[in-house]
PDB file of C-alpha atoms in Angstrom:
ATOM      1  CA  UNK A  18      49.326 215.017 298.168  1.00 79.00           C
ATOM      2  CA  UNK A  19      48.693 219.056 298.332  1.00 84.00           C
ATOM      3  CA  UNK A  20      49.209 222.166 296.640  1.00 89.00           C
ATOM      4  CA  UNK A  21      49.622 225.316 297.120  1.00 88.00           C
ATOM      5  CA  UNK A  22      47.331 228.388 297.639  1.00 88.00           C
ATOM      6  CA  UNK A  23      48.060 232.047 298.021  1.00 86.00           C
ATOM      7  CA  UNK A  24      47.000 234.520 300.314  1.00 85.00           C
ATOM      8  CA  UNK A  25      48.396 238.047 301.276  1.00 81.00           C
ATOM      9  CA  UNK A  26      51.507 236.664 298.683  1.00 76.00           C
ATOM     10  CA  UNK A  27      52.236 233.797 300.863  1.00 78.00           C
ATOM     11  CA  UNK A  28      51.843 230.489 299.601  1.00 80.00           C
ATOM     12  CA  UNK A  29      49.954 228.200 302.120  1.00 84.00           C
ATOM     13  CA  UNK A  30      50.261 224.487 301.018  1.00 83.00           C
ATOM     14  CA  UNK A  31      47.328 222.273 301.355  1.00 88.00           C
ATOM     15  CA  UNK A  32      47.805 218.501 302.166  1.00 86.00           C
ATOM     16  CA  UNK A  33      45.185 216.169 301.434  1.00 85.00           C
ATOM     17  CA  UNK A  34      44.900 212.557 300.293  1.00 89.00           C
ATOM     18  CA  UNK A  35      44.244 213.664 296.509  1.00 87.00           C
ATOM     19  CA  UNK A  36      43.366 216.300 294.867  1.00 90.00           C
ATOM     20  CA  UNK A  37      39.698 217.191 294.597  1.00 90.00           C
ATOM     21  CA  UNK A  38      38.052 216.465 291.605  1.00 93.00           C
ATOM     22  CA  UNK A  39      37.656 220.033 290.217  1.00 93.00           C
ATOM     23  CA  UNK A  40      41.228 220.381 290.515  1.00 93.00           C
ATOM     24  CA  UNK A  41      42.286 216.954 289.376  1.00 94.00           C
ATOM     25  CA  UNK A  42      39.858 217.812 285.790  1.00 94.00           C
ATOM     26  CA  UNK A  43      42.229 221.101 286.067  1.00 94.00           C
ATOM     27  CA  UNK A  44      45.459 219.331 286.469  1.00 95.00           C
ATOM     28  CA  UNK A  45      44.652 217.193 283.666  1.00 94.00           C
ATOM     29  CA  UNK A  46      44.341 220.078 281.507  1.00 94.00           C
ATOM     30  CA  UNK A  47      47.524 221.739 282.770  1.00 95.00           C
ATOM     31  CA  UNK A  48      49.952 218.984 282.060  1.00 94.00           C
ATOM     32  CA  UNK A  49      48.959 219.071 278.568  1.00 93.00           C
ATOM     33  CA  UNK A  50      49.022 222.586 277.717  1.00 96.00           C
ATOM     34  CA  UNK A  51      52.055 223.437 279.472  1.00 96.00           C
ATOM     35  CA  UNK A  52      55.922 222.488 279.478  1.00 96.00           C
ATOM     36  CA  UNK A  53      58.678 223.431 282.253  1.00 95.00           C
ATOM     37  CA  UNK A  54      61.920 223.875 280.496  1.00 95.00           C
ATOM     38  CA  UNK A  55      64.486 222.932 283.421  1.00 93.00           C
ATOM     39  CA  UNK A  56      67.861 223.202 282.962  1.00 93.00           C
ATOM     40  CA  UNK A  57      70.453 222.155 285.776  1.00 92.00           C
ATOM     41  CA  UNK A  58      74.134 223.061 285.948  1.00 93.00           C
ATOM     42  CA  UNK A  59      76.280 220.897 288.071  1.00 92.00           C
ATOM     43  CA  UNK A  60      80.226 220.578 287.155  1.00 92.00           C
ATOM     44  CA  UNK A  61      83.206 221.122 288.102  1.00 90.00           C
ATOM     45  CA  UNK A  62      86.904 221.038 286.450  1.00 87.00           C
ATOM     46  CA  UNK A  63      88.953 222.201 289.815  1.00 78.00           C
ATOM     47  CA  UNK A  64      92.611 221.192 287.795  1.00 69.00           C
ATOM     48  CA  UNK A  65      94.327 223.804 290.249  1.00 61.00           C
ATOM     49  CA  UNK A  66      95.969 221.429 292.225  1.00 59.00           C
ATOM     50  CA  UNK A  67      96.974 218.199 290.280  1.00 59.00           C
ATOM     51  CA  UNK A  68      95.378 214.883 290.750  1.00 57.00           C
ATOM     52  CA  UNK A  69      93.164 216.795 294.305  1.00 60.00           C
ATOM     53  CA  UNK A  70      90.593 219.160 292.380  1.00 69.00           C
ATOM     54  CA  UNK A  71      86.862 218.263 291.622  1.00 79.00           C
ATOM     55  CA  UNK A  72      86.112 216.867 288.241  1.00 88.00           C
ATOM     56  CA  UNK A  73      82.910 216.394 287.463  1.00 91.00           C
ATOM     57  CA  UNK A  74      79.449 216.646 285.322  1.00 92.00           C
ATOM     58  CA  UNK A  75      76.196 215.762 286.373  1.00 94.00           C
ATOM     59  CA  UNK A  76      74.332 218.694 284.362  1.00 94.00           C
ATOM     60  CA  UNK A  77      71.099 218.067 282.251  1.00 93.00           C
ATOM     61  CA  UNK A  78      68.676 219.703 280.745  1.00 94.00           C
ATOM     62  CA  UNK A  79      64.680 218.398 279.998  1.00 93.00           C
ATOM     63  CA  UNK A  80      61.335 219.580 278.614  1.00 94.00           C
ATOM     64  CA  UNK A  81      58.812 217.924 281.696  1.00 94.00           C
ATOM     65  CA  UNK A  82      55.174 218.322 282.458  1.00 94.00           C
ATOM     66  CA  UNK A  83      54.002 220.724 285.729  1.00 95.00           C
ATOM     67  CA  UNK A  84      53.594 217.891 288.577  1.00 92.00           C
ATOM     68  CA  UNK A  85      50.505 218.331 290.983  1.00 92.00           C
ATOM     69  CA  UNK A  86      52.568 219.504 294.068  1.00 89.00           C
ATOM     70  CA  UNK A  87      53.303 222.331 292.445  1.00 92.00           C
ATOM     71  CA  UNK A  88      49.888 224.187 291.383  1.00 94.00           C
ATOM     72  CA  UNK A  89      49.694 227.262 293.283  1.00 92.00           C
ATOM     73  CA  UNK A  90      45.904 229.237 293.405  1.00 93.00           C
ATOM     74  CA  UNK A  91      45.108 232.843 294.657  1.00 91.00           C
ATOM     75  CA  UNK A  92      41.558 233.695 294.247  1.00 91.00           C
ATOM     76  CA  UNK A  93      40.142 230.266 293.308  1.00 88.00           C
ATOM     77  CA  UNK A  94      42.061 230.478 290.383  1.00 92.00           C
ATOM     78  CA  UNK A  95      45.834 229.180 288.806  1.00 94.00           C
ATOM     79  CA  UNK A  96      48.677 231.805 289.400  1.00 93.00           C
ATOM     80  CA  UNK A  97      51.252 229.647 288.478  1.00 94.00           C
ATOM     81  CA  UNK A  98      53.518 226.779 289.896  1.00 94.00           C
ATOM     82  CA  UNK A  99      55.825 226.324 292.617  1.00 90.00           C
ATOM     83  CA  UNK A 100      58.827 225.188 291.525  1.00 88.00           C
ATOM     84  CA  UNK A 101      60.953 224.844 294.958  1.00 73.00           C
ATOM     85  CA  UNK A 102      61.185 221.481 295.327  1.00 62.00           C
ATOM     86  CA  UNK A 103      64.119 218.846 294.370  1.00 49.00           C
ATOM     87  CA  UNK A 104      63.164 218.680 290.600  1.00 49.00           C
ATOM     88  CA  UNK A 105      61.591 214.949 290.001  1.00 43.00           C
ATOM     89  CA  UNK A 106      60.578 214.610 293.684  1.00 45.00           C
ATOM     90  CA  UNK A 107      58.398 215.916 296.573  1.00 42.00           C
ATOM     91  CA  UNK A 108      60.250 216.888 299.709  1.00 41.00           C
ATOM     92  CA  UNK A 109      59.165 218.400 302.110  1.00 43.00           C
ATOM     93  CA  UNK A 110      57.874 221.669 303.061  1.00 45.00           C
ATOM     94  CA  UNK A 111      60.177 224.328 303.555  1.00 50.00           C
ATOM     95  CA  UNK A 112      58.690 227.108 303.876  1.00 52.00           C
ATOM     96  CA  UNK A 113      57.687 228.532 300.276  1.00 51.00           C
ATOM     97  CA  UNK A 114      58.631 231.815 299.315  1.00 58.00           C
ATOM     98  CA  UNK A 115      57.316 233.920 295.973  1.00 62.00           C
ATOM     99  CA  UNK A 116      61.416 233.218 294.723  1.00 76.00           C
ATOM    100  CA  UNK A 117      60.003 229.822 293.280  1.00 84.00           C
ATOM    101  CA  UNK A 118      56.881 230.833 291.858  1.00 88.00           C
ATOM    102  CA  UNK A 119      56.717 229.783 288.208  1.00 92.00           C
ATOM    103  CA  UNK A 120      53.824 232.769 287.503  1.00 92.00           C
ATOM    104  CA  UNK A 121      51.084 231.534 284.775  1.00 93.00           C
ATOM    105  CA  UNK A 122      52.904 233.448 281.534  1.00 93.00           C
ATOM    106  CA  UNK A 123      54.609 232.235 278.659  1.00 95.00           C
ATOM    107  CA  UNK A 124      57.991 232.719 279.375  1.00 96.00           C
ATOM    108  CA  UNK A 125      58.407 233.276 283.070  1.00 96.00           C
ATOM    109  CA  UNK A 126      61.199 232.242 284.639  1.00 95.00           C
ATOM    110  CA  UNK A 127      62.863 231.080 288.276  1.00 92.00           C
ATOM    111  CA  UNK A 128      66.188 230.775 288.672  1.00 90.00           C
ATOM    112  CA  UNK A 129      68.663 229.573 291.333  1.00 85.00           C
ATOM    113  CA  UNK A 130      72.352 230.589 291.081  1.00 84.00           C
ATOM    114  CA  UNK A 131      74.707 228.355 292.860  1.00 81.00           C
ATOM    115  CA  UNK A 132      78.623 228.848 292.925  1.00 79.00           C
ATOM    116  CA  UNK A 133      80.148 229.840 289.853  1.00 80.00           C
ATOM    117  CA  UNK A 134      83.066 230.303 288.770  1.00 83.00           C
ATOM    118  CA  UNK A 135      86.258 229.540 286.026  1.00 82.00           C
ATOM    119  CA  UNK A 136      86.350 225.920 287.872  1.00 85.00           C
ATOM    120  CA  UNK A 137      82.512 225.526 289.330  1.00 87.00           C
ATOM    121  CA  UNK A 138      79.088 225.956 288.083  1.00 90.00           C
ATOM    122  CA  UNK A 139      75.991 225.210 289.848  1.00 90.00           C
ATOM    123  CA  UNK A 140      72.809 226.577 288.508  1.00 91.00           C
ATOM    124  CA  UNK A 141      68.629 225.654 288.468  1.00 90.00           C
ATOM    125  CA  UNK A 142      66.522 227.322 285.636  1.00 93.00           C
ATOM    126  CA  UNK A 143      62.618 227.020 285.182  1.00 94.00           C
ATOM    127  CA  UNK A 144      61.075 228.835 282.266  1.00 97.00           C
ATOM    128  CA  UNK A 145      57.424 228.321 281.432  1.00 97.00           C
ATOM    129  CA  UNK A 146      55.948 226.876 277.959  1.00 96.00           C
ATOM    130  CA  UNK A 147      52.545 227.448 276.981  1.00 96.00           C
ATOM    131  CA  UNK A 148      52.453 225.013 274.112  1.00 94.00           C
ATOM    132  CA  UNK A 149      50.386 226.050 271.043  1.00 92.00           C
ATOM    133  CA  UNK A 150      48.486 222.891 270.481  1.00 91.00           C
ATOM    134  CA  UNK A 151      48.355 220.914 273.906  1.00 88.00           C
ATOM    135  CA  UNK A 152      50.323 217.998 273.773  1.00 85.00           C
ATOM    136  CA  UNK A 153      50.855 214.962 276.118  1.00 86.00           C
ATOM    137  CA  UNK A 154      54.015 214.153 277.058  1.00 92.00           C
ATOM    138  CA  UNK A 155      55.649 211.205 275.008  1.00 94.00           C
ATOM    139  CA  UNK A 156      58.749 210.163 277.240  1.00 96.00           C
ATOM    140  CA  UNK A 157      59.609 210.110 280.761  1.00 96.00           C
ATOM    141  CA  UNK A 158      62.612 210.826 282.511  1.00 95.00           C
ATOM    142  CA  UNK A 159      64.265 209.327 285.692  1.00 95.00           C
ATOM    143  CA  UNK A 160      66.132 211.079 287.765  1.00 92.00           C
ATOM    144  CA  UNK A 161      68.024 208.178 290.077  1.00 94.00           C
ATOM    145  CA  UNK A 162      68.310 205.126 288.563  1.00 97.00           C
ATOM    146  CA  UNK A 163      70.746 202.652 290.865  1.00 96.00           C
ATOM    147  CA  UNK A 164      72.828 199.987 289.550  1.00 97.00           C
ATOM    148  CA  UNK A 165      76.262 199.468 290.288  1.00 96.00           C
ATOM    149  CA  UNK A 166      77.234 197.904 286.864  1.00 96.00           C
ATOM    150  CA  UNK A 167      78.280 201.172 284.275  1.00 95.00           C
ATOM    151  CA  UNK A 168      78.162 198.900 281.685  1.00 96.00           C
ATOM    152  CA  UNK A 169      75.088 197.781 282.160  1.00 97.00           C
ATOM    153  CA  UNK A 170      72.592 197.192 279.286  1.00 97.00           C
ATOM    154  CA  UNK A 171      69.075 198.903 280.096  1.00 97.00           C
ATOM    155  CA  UNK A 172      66.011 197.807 278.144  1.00 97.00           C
ATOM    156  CA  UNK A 173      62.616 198.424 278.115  1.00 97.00           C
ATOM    157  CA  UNK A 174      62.532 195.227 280.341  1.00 96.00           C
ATOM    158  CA  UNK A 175      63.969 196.663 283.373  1.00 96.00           C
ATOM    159  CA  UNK A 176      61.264 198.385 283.949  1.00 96.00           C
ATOM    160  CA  UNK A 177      58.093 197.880 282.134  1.00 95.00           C
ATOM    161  CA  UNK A 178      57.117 197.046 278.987  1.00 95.00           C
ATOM    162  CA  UNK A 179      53.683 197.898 279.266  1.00 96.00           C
ATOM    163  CA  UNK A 180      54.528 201.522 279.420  1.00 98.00           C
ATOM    164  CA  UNK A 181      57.989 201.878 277.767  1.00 98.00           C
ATOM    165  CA  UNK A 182      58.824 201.000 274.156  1.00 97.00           C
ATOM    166  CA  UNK A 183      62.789 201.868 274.037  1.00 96.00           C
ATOM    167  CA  UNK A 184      66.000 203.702 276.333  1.00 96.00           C
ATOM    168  CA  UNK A 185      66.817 206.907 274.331  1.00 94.00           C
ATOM    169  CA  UNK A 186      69.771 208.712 276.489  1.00 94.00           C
ATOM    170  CA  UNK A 187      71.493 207.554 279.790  1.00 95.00           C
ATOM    171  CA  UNK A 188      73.547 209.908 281.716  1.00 95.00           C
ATOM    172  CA  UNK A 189      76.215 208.163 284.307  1.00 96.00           C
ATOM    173  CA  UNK A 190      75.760 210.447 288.080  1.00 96.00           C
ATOM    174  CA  UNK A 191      79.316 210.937 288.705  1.00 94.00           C
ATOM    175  CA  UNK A 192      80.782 211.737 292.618  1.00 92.00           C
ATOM    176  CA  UNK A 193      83.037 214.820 293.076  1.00 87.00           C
ATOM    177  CA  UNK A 194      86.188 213.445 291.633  1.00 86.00           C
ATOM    178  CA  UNK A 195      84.343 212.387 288.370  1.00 88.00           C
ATOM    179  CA  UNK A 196      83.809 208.495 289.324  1.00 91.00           C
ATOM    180  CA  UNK A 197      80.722 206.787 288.664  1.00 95.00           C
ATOM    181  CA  UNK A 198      78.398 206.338 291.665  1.00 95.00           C
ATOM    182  CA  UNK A 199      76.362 203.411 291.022  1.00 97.00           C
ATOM    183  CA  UNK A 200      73.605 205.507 289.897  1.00 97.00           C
ATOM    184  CA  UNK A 201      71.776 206.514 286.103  1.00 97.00           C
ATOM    185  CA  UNK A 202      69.621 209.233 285.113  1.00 96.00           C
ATOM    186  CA  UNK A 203      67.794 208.436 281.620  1.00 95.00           C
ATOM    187  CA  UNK A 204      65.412 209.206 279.349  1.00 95.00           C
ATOM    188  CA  UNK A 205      62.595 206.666 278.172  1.00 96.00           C
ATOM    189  CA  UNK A 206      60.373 206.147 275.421  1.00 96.00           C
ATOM    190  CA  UNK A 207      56.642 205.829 275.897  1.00 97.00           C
ATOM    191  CA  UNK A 208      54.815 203.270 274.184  1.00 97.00           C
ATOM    192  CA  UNK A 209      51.321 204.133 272.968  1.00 96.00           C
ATOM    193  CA  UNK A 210      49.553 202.826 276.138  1.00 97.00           C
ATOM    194  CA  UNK A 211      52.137 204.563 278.079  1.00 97.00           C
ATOM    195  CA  UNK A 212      51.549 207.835 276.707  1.00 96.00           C
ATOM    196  CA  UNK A 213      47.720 207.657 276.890  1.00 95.00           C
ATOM    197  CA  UNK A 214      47.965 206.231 281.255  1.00 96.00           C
ATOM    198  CA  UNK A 215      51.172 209.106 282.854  1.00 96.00           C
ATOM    199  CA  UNK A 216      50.093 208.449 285.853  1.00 96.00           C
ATOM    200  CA  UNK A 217      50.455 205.059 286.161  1.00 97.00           C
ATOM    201  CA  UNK A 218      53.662 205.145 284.385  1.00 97.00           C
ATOM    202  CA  UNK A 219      54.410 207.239 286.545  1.00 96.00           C
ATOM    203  CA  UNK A 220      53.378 205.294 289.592  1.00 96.00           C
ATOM    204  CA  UNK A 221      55.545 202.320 288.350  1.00 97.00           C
ATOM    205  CA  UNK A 222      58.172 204.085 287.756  1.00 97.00           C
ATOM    206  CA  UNK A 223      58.057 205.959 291.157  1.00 94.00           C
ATOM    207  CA  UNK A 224      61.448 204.319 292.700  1.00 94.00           C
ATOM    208  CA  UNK A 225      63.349 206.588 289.955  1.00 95.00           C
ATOM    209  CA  UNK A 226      61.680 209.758 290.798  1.00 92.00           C
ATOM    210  CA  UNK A 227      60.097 209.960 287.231  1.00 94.00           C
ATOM    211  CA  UNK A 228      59.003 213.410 285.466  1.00 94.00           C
ATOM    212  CA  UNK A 229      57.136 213.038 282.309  1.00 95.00           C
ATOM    213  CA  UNK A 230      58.586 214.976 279.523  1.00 95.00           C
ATOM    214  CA  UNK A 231      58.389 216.033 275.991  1.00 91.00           C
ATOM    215  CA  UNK A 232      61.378 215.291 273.312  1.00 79.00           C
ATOM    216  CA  UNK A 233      60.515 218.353 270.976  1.00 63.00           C
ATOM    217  CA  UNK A 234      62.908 220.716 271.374  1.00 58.00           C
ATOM    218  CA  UNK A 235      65.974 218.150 272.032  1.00 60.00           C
ATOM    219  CA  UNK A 236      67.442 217.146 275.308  1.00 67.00           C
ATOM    220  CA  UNK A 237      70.989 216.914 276.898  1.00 66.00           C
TER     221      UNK A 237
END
């Protein structure tokens, strides 16, 4: 566990077994009265060269909580949150600049430009949502799912139904030449209990490298 603080603009991280509990009440707080709106771009439709170019789509787009690892203090207070890492995980350190500092107003925005092109696009936004009325987060989404059947028929029972009341949207990961590679990304509906425990849906769930994440607003 850690997070980050900042001093002289440059963000320190703190490890630590768990948060303490004045910033754990905070947290608490946070992932209710704000959404990260990340959008990723990942394709590619290479047709110059016949039956040789890249053809793929792995892009998506989802409305998810802040996650822990990414509160960032300066003063004892929240500036914002650190948005560097893989999006659904926590990797390592590496070295955290101000460039992925999601600052604490409505609107504010990161983003990472990739290649782009006619034929490639690769992209990362984050924009900030202070919701109006705070709200907790009524699905979750998983980022790595593996299972080498496409066809296969996911239900809340392959994975718990404790915590998940129905599949709403799976996404095939596809490899560079637009195959399937034995590996889901999806969205899943929260039942009542689920809604009301994140974390430990989100502990259950931690083999998919689950976000939780709001459907208002649509997702693709």
């Amino acid at each position: 566990m850690f997070y980050f603080i900042m001093e002289n603009d440059v963000l320190v991280r703190q490890e630590m077994d768990a948060l303490p509990p004045e910033l754990e009440e905070l947290y608490q707080n946070l992932r209710k009265k704000y959404t990260i709106d990340f959008d990723l771009t990942d394709w590619a439709d290479d047709d110059r060269d016949a039956g040789m170019g890249y053809c793929y789509s792995n892009s998506y787009h989802i409305y998810r909580e802040p996650l822990r690892q990414e509160l960032v203090l300066k003063d004892g207070r929240l500036a914002g949150f650190y948005v560097g890492f893989l999006e659904g995980t926590a990797l390592e350190w590496n070295g955290a600049t101000e460039k992925y500092l999601l600052k604490l107003e409505n609107g504010a925005r990161v983003y990472e430009r990739g290649t782009y092109s006619n034929f490639y696009g690769n992209s990362k936004a984050w924009t900030l949502i202070a919701e109006e009325e705070p709200v907790l987060k009524d699905h979750v989404f998983l980022s790595y799912v593996a299972e080498e059947d496409r066809n296969h028929d996911f239900r809340p029972r392959d994975f718990d139904e404790t915590f998940i009341e129905s599949v709403q949207k799976v996404w095939t990961i596809e490899d560079n030449y637009g195959r399937f590679n034995g590996a889901f990304r999806m969205c899943l509906k929260l039942t009542e209990n689920g809604i009301a425990n994140p974390d430990q849906v989100l502990e259950v769930l931690k083999k998919h490298r689950p976000v939780m994440i709001r459907l208002a607003g649509g997702i693709r």
